[in-house]
Short mmCIF file of C-alpha atoms in Angstrom, two decimals:
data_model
loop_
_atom_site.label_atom_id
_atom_site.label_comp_id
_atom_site.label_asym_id
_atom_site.label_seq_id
_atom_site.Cartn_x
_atom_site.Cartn_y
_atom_site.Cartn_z
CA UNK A 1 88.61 -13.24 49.72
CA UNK A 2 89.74 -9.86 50.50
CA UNK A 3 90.00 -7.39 47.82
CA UNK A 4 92.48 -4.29 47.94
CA UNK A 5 91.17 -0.79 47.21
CA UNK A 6 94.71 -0.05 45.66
CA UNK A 7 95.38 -0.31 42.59
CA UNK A 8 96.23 -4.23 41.52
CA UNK A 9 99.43 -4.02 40.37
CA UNK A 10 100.12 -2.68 44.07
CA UNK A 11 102.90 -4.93 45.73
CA UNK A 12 101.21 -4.48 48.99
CA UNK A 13 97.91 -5.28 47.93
CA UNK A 14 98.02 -9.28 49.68
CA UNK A 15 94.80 -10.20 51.22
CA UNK A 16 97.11 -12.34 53.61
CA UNK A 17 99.08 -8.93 54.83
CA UNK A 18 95.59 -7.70 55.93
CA UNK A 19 94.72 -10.29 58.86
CA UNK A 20 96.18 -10.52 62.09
CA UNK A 21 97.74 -13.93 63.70
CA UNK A 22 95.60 -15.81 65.18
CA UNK A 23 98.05 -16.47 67.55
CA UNK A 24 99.07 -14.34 70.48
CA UNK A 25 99.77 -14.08 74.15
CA UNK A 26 96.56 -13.93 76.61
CA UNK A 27 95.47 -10.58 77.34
CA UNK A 28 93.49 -9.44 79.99
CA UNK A 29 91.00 -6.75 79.86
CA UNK A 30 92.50 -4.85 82.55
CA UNK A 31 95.59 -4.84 81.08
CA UNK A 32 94.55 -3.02 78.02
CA UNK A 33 95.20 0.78 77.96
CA UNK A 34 93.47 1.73 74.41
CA UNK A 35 91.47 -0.29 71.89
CA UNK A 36 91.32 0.50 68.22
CA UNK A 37 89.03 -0.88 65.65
CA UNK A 38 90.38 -0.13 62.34
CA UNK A 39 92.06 -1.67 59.23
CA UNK A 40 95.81 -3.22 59.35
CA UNK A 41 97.28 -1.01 56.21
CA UNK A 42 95.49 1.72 54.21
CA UNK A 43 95.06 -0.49 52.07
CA UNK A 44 92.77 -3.28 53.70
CA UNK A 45 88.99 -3.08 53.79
CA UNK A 46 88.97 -5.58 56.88
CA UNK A 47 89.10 -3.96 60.39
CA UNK A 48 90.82 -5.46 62.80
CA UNK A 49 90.94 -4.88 66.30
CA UNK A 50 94.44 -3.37 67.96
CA UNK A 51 95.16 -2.86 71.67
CA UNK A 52 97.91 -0.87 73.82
CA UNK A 53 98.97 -2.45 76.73
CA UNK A 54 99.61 -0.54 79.50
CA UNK A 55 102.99 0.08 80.47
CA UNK A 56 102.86 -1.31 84.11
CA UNK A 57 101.83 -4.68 83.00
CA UNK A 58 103.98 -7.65 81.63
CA UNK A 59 103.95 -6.13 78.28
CA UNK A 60 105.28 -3.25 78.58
CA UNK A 61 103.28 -0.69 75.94
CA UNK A 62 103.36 -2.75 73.64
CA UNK A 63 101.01 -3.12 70.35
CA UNK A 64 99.05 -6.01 69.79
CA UNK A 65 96.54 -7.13 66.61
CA UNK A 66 94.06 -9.03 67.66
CA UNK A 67 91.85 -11.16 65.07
CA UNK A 68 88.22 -9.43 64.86
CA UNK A 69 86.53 -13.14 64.86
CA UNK A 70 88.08 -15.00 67.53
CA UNK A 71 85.52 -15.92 70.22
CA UNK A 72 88.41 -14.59 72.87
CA UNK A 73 88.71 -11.26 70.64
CA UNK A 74 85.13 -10.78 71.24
CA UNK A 75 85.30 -11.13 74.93
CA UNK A 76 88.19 -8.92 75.25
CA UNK A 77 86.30 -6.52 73.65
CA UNK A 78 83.24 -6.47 75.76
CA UNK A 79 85.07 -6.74 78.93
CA UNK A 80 87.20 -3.64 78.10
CA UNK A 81 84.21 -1.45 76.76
CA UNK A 82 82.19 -2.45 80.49
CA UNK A 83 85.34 -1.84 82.66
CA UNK A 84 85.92 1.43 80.99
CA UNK A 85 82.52 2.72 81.34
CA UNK A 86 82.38 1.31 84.68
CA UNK A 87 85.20 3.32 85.65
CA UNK A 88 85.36 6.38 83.79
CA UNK A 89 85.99 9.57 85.35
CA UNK A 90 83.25 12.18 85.03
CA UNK A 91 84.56 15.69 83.96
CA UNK A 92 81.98 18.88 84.99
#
């Protein structure tokens, strides 16, 4: 069980409020535009992962949680970290 850094008498602090769905749309690694690691509220000690979508695909920008322990999750995540190395551009 999660425990909240805030204070407990904290309305916020729900263990529940601190997990993503597990539930989502598919979501290809190329069609990621930034990936964040980091809790869902201030509040959480949990990190979860969150990705941008860029704005030419299907979704449009828009700002997905993804659950850290997912098997897919995982595999997003190592796709998008080989891509992006893969094709980085090199500054002088």
């Amino acid at each position: 069980i999660l425990q909240c850094t805030a204070v407990i008498l904290h309305s916020d602090c729900n263990p529940y409020k601190c997990r993503c769905t597990r539930k989502g749309p598919k979501i290809r690694y190329k069609d990621v535009q930034k990936l964040e690691i980091k809790p869902k509220h201030p509040f959480c000690q949990e990190k979860m992962i969150f990705v941008t979508m860029e704005n030419v695909s299907r979704f449009k920008g828009q700002e997905y949680c993804l659950h850290p322990k997912l098997q897919s999750t995982k595999n997003l995540v190592k796709w998008f970290r080989i891509w992006k190395d893969k094709h980085r551009v090199y500054e002088a």
